PDB file of C-alpha atoms and ligand atoms in Angstrom:
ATOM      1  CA  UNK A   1     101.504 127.074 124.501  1.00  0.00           C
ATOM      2  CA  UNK A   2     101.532 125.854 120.724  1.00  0.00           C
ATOM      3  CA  UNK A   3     101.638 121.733 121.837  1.00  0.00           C
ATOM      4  CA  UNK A   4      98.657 123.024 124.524  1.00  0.00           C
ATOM      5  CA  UNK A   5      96.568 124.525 122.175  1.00  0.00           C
ATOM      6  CA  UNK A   6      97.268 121.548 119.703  1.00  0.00           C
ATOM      7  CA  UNK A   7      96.344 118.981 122.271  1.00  0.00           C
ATOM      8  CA  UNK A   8      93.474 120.539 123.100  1.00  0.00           C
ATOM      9  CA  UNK A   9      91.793 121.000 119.617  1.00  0.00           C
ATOM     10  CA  UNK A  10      93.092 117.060 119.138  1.00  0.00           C
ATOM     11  CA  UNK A  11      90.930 116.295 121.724  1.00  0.00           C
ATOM     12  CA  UNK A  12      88.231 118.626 121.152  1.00  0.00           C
ATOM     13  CA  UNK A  13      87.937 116.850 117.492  1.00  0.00           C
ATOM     14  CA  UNK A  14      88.078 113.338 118.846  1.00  0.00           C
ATOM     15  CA  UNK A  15      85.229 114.176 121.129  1.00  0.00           C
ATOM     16  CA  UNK A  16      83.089 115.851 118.511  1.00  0.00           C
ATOM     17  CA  UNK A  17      83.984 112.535 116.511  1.00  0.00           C
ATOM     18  CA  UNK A  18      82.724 110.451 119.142  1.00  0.00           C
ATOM     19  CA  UNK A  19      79.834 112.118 119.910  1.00  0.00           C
ATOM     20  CA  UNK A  20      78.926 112.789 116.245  1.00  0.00           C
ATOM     21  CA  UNK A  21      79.617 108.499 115.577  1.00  0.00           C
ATOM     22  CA  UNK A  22      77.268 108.261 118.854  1.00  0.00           C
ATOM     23  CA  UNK A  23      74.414 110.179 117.712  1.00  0.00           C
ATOM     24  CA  UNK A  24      74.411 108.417 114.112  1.00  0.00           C
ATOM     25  CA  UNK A  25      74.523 105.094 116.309  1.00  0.00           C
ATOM     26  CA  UNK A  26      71.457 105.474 118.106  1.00  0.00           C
ATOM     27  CA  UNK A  27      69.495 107.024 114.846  1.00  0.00           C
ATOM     28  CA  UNK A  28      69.765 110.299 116.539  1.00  0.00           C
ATOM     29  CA  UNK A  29      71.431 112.259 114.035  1.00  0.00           C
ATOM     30  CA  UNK A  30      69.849 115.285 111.906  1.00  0.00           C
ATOM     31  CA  UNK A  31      71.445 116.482 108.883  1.00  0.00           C
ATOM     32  CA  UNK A  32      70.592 120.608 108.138  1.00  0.00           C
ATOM     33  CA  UNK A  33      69.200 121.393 104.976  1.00  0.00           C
ATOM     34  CA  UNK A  34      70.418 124.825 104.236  1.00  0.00           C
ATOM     35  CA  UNK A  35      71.519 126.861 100.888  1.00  0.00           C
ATOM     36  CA  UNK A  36      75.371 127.329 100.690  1.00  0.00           C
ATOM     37  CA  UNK A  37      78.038 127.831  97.895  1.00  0.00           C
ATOM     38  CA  UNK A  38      79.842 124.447  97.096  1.00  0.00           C
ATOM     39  CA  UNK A  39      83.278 125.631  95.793  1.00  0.00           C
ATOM     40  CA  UNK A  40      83.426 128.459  98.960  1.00  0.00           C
ATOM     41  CA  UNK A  41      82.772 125.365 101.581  1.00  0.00           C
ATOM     42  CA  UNK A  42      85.976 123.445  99.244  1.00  0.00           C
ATOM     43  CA  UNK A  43      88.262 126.928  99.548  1.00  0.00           C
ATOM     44  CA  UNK A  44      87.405 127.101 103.529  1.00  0.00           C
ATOM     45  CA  UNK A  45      88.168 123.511 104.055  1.00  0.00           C
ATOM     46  CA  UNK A  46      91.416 124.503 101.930  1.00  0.00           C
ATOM     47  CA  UNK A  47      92.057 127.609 103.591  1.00  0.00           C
ATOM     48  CA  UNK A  48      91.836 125.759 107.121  1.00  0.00           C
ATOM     49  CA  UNK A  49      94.463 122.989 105.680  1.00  0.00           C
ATOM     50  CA  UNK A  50      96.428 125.243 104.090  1.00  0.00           C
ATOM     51  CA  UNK A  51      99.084 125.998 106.571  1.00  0.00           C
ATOM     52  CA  UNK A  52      99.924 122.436 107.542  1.00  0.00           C
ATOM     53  CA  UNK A  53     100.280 121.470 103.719  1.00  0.00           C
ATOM     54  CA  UNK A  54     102.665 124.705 103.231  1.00  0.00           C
ATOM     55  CA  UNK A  55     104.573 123.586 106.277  1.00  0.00           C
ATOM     56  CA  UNK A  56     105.338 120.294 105.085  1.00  0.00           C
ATOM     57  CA  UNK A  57     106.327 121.607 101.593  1.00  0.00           C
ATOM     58  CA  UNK A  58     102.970 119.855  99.993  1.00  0.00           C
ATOM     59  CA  UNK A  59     100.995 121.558  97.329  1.00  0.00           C
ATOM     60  CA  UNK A  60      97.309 121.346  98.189  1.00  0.00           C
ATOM     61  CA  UNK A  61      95.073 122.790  95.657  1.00  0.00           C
ATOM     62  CA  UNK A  62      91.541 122.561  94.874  1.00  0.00           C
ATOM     63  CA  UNK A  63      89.723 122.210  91.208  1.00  0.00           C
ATOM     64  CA  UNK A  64      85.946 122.804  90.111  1.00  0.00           C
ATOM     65  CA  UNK A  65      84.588 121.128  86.759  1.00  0.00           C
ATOM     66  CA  UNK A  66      83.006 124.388  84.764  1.00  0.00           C
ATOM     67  CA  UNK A  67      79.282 122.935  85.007  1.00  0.00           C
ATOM     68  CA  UNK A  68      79.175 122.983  89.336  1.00  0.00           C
ATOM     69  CA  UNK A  69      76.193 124.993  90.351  1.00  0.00           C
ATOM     70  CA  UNK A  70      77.882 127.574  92.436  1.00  0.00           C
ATOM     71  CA  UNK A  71      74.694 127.135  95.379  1.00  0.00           C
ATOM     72  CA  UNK A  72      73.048 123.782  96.515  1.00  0.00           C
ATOM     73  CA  UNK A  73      71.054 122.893  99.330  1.00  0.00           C
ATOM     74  CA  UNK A  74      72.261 120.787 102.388  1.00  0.00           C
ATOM     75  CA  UNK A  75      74.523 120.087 105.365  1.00  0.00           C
ATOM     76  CA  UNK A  76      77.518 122.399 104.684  1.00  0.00           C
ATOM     77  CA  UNK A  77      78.997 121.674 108.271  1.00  0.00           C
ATOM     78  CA  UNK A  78      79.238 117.975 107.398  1.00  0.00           C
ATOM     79  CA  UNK A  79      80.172 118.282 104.037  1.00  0.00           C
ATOM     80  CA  UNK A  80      83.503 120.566 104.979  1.00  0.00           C
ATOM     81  CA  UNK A  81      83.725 117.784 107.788  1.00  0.00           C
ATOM     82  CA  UNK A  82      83.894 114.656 105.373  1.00  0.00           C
ATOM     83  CA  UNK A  83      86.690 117.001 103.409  1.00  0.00           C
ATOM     84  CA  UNK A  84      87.909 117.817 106.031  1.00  0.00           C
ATOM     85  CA  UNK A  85      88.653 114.429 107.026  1.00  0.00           C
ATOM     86  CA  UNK A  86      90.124 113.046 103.656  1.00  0.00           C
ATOM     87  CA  UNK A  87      92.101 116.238 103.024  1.00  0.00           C
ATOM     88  CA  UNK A  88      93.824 116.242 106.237  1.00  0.00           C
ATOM     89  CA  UNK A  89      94.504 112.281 105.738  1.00  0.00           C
ATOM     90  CA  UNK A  90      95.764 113.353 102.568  1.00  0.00           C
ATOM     91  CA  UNK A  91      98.534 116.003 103.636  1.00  0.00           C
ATOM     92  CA  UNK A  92      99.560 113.789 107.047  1.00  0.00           C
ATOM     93  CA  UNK A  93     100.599 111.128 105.034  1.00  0.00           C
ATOM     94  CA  UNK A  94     102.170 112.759 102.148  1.00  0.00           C
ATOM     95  CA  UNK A  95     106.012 113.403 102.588  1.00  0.00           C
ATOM     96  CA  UNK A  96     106.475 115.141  99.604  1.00  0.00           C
ATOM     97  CA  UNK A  97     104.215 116.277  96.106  1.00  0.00           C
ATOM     98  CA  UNK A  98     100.746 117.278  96.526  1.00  0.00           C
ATOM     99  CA  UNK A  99      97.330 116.902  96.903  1.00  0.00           C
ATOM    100  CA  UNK A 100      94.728 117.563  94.779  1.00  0.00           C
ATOM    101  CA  UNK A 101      90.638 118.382  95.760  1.00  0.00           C
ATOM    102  CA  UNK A 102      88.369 117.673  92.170  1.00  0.00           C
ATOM    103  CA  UNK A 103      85.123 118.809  92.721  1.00  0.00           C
ATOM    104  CA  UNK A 104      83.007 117.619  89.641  1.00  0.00           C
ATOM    105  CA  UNK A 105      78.946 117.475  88.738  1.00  0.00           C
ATOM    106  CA  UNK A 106      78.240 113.873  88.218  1.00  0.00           C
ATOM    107  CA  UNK A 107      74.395 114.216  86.954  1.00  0.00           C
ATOM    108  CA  UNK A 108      71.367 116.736  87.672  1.00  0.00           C
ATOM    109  CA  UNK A 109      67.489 117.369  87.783  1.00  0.00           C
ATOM    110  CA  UNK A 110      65.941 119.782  88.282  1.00  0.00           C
ATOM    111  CA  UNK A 111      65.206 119.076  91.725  1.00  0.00           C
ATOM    112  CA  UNK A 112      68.364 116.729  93.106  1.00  0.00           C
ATOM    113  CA  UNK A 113      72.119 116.720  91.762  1.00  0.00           C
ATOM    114  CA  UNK A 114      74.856 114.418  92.251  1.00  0.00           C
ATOM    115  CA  UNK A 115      78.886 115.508  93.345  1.00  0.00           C
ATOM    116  CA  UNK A 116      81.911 113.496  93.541  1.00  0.00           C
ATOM    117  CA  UNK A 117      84.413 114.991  95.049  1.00  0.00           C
ATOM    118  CA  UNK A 118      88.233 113.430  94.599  1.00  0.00           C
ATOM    119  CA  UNK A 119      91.201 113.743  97.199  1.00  0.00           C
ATOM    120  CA  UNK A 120      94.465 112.788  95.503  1.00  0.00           C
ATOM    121  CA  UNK A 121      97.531 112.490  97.189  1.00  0.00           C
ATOM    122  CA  UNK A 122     101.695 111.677  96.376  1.00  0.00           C
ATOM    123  CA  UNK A 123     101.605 109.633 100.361  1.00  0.00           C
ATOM    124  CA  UNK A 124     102.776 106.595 101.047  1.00  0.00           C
ATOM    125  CA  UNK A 125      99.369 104.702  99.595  1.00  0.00           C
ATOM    126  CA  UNK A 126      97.653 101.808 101.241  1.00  0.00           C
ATOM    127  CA  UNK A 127      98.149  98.239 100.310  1.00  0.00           C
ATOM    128  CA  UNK A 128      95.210  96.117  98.666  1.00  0.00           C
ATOM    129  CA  UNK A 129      94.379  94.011 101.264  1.00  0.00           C
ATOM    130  CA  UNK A 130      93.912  96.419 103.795  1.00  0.00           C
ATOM    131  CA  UNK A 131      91.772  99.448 102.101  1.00  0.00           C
ATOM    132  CA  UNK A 132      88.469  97.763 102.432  1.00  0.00           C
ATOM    133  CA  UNK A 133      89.285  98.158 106.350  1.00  0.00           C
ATOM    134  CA  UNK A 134      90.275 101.245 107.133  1.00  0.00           C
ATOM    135  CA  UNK A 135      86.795 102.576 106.588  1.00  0.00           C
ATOM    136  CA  UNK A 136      85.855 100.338 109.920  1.00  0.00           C
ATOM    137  CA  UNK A 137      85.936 102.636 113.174  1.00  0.00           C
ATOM    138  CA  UNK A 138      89.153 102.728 114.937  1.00  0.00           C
ATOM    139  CA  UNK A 139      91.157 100.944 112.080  1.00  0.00           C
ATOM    140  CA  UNK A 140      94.316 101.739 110.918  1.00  0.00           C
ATOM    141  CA  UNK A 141      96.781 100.229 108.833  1.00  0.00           C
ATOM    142  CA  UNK A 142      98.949  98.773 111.058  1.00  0.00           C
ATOM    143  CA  UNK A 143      99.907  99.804 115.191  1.00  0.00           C
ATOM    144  CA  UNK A 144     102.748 101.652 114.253  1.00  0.00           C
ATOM    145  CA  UNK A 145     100.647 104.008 112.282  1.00  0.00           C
ATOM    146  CA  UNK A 146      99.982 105.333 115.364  1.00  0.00           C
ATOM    147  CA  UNK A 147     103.253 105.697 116.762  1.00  0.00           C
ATOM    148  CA  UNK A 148     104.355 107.410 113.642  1.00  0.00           C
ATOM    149  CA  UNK A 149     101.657 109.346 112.361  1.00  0.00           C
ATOM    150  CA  UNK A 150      98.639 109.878 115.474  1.00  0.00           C
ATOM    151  CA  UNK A 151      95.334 109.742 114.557  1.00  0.00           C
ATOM    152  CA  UNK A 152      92.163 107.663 115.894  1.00  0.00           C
ATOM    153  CA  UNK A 153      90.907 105.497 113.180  1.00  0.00           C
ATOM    154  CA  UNK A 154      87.459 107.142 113.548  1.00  0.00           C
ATOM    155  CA  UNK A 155      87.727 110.257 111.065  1.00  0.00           C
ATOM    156  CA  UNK A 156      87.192 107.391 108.015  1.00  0.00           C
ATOM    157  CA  UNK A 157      84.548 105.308 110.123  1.00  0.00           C
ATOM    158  CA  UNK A 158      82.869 108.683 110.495  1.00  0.00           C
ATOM    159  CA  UNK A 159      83.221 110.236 107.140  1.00  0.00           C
ATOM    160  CA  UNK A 160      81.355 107.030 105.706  1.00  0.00           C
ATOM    161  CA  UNK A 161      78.442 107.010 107.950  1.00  0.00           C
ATOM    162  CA  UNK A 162      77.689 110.822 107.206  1.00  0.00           C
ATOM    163  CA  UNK A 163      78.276 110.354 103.576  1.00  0.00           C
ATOM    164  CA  UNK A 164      75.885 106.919 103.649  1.00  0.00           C
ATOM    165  CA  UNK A 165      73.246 109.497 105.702  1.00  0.00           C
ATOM    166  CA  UNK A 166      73.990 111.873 102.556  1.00  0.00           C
ATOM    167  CA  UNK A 167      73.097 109.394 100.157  1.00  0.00           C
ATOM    168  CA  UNK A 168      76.365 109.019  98.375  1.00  0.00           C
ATOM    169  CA  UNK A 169      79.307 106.326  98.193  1.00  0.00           C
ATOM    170  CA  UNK A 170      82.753 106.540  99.301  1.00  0.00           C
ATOM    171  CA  UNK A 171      85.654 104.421  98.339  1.00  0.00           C
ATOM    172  CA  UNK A 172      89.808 104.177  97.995  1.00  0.00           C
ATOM    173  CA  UNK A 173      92.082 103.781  94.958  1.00  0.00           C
ATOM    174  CA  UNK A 174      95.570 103.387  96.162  1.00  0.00           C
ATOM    175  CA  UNK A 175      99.202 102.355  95.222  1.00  0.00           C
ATOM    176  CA  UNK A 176     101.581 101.259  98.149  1.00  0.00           C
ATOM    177  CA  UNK A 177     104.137 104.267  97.517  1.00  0.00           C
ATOM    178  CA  UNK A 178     102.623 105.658  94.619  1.00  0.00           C
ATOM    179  CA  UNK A 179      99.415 107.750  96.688  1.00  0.00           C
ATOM    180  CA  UNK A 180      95.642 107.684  97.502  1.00  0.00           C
ATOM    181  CA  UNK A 181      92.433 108.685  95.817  1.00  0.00           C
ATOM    182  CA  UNK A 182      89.797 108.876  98.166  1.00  0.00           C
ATOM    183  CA  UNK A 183      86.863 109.667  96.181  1.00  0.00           C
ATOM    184  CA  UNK A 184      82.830 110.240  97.613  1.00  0.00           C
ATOM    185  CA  UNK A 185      79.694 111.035  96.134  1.00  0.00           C
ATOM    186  CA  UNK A 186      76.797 112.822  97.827  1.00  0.00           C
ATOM    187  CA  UNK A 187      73.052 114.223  96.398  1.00  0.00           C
ATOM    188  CA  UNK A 188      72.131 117.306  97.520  1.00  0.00           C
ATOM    189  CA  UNK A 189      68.878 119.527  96.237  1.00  0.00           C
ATOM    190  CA  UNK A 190      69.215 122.227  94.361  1.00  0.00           C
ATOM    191  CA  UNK A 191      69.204 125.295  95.281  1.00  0.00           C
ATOM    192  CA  UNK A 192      66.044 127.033  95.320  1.00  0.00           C
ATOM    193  CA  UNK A 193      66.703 130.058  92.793  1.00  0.00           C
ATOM    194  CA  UNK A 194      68.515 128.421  89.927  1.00  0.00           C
ATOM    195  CA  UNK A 195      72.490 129.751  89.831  1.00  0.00           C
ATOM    196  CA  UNK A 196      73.794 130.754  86.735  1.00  0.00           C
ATOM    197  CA  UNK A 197      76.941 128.709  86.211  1.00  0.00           C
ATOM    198  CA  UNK A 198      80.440 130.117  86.323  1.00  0.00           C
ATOM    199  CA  UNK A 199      81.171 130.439  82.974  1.00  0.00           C
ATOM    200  CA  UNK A 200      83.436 133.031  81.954  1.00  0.00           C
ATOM    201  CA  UNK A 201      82.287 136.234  80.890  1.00  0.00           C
ATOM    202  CA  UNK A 202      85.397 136.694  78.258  1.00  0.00           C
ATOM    203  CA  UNK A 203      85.582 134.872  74.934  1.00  0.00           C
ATOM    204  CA  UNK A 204      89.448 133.268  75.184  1.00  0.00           C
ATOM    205  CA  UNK A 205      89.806 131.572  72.084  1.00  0.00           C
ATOM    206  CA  UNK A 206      92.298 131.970  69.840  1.00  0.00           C
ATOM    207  CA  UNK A 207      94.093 134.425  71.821  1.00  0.00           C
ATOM    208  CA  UNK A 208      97.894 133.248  72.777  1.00  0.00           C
ATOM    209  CA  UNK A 209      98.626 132.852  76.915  1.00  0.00           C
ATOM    210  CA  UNK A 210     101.694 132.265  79.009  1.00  0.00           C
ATOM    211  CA  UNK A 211     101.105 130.685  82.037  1.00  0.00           C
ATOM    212  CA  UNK A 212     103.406 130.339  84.804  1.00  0.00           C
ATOM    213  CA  UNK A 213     103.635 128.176  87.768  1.00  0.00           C
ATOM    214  CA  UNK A 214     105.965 126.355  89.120  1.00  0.00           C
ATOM    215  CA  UNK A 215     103.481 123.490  90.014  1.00  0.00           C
ATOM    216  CA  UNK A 216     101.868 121.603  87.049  1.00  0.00           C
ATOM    217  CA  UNK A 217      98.672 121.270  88.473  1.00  0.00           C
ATOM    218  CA  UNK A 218      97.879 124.704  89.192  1.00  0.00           C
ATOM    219  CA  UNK A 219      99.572 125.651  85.381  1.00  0.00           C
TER     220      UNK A 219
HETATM  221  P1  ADP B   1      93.252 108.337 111.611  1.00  0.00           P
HETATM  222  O1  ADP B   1      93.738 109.192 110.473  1.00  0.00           O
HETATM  223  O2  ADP B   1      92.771 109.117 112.792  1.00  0.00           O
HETATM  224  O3  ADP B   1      94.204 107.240 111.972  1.00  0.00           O
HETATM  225  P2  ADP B   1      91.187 107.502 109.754  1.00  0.00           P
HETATM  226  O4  ADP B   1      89.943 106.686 109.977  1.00  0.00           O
HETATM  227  O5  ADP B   1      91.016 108.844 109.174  1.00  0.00           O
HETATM  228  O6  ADP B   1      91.916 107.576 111.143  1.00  0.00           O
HETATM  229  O7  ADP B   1      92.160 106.641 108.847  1.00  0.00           O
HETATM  230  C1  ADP B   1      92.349 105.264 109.119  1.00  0.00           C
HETATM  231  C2  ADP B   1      93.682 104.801 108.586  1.00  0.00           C
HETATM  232  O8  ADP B   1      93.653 104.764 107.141  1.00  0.00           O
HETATM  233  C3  ADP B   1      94.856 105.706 108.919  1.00  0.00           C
HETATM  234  O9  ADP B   1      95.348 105.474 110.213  1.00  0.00           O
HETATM  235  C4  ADP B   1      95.842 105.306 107.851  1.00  0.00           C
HETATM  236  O10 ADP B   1      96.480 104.094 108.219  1.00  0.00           O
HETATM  237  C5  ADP B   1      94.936 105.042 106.640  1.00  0.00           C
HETATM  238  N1  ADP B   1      94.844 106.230 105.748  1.00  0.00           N
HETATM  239  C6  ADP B   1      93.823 107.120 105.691  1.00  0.00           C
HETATM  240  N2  ADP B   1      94.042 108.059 104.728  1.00  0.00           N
HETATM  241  C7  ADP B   1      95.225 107.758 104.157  1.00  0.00           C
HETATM  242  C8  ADP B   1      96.007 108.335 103.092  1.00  0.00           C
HETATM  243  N3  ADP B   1      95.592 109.438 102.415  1.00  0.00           N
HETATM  244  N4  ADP B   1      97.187 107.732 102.772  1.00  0.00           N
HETATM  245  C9  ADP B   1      97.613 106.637 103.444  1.00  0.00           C
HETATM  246  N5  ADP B   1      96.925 106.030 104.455  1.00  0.00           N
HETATM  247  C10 ADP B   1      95.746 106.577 104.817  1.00  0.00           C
END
C-alpha cells in the first residue's frame, strides 16, 4: 500500500508539473496575490520534508535573518512549490550531513521587498559544465541519474519559470562532492498593515548561555 500511495502522489506531482509548465507556456498562468506569513510557508515546506530528511539521517533545518517581515503579499502556493522543489532536490541527493533553508531580506520599500532564499546541501554537487543545464526542462545530469535517483527533470525547469513570473533570479553554486547552493530571489508587496518585526522581547546581553545541540547549525 506504501509503494501505491507513493506512486500515485509521484504521478499526481508530475502531472501538476506538467500542467502547471503548460499553462505558463501558453501565457495562461495567474499568480494569487494574497497576505501570508513567510517563515510559516518555510516551516510547512519543512514540516512536509521533514520525514524523508530524518529517514535518511539528514539534518534539514530552516533559518530567518532577524529583519524578515513576518507577513507579505503574494503567491504562497508557488512559493512553498519553488521550495519545495529545491529542498526536496536537496535531501534526495544528500547521502549524509544536512541541509540548510536561509531565508534573508535582501532590500525594502515601502511598497515592494526583495527575498533570497538559500538551499544548502552536503550531496554529491554538480559539476561546472553542466549547472547552467539542469535548469532546462527535462534535464538531468547524466541518464543514470535516473536510474539511481528518479526524478523528471521538470521540478528545476519549473521552479525557474515561476520564479522569472515572480520577478526574481535563480541560480546554482556547486562543488562536485562537496554540495549545492541553490539560491532564488523573488519581490513580493508588502503586506498591507505593516508587521512589527520579530525582534525579541528580552534584552540578552551580557547574560552567560549554554547551548546544546548536537548539530552545529542549529547550536
Ligand atoms: P529531477 O529532480 O526530477 O530529476 P530537477 O529539474 O529538479 O529534476 O533537477 C534536474 C537535475 O539537476 C537532477 O536530475 C539532478 O541531476 C540535478 N540536481 C538538482 N538538484 C540537485 C542537488 N541539490 N544536488 C545535486 N544534483 C542536483
Amino acid at each position: 500500500l506504501e509503494i501505491a500511495s507513493y506512486s500515485a502522489d509521484t504521478l499526481l506531482s508530475l502531472i501538476n508539473d506538467v500542467l502547471d509548465y503548460s499553462k505558463i507556456e501558453a501565457g495562461r498562468f495567474v499568480l494569487e496575490s494574497i497576505d501570508f506569513d513567510l517563515r510559516r510557508a518555510v516551516e510547512e515546506v519543512t514540516e512536509s520534508l521533514a520525514d524523508h530528511a530524518f529517514t535518511k539521517k539528514v539534518e534539514l533545518t530552516p533559518m530567518f535573518s532577524a529583519n524578515l517581515p513576518e507577513m507579505v503579499n503574494g503567491d504562497p502556493t508557488r512559493f512553498r512549490q519553488i521550495i519545495t522543489n529545491l529542498v526536496g532536490n536537496a535531501i534526495k541527493f544528500t547521502e549524509q550531513g544536512e541541509v540548510t533553508i536561509y531565508l534573508t531580506l535582501v532590500e525594502s520599500s515601502p511598497y515592494r521587498l526583495t527575498i533570497r532564499c538559500e538551499v544548502h546541501d552536503t550531496g554529491i554537487g554538480i559539476a561546472p559544465e553542466v549547472q547552467a543545464r539542469i535548469f532546462d526542462s527535462f534535464t538531468q545530469v547524466d541518464s543514470s541519474t535516473t536510474r539511481e535517483y528518479g526524478g523528471t527533470g521538470l521540478g528545476l525547469a519549473l521552479s525557474k519559470q515561476l520564479v522569472q513570473l515572480m520577478g526574481g533570479q535563480i541560480g546554482v553554486d556547486s562543488k562536485v562532492g562537496k554540495g549545492s547552493t541553490f539560491w532564488f530571489t523573488l519581490t513580493l508587496a508588502t503586506h498591507k498593515k505593516i508587521s512589527p518585526n520579530l525582534t525579541p522581547c528580552i534584552n540578552l546581553k551580557g547574560l552567560r548561555a549554554l547551548i546544546v545541540d548536537d548539530n552545529a547549525i542549529n547550536r
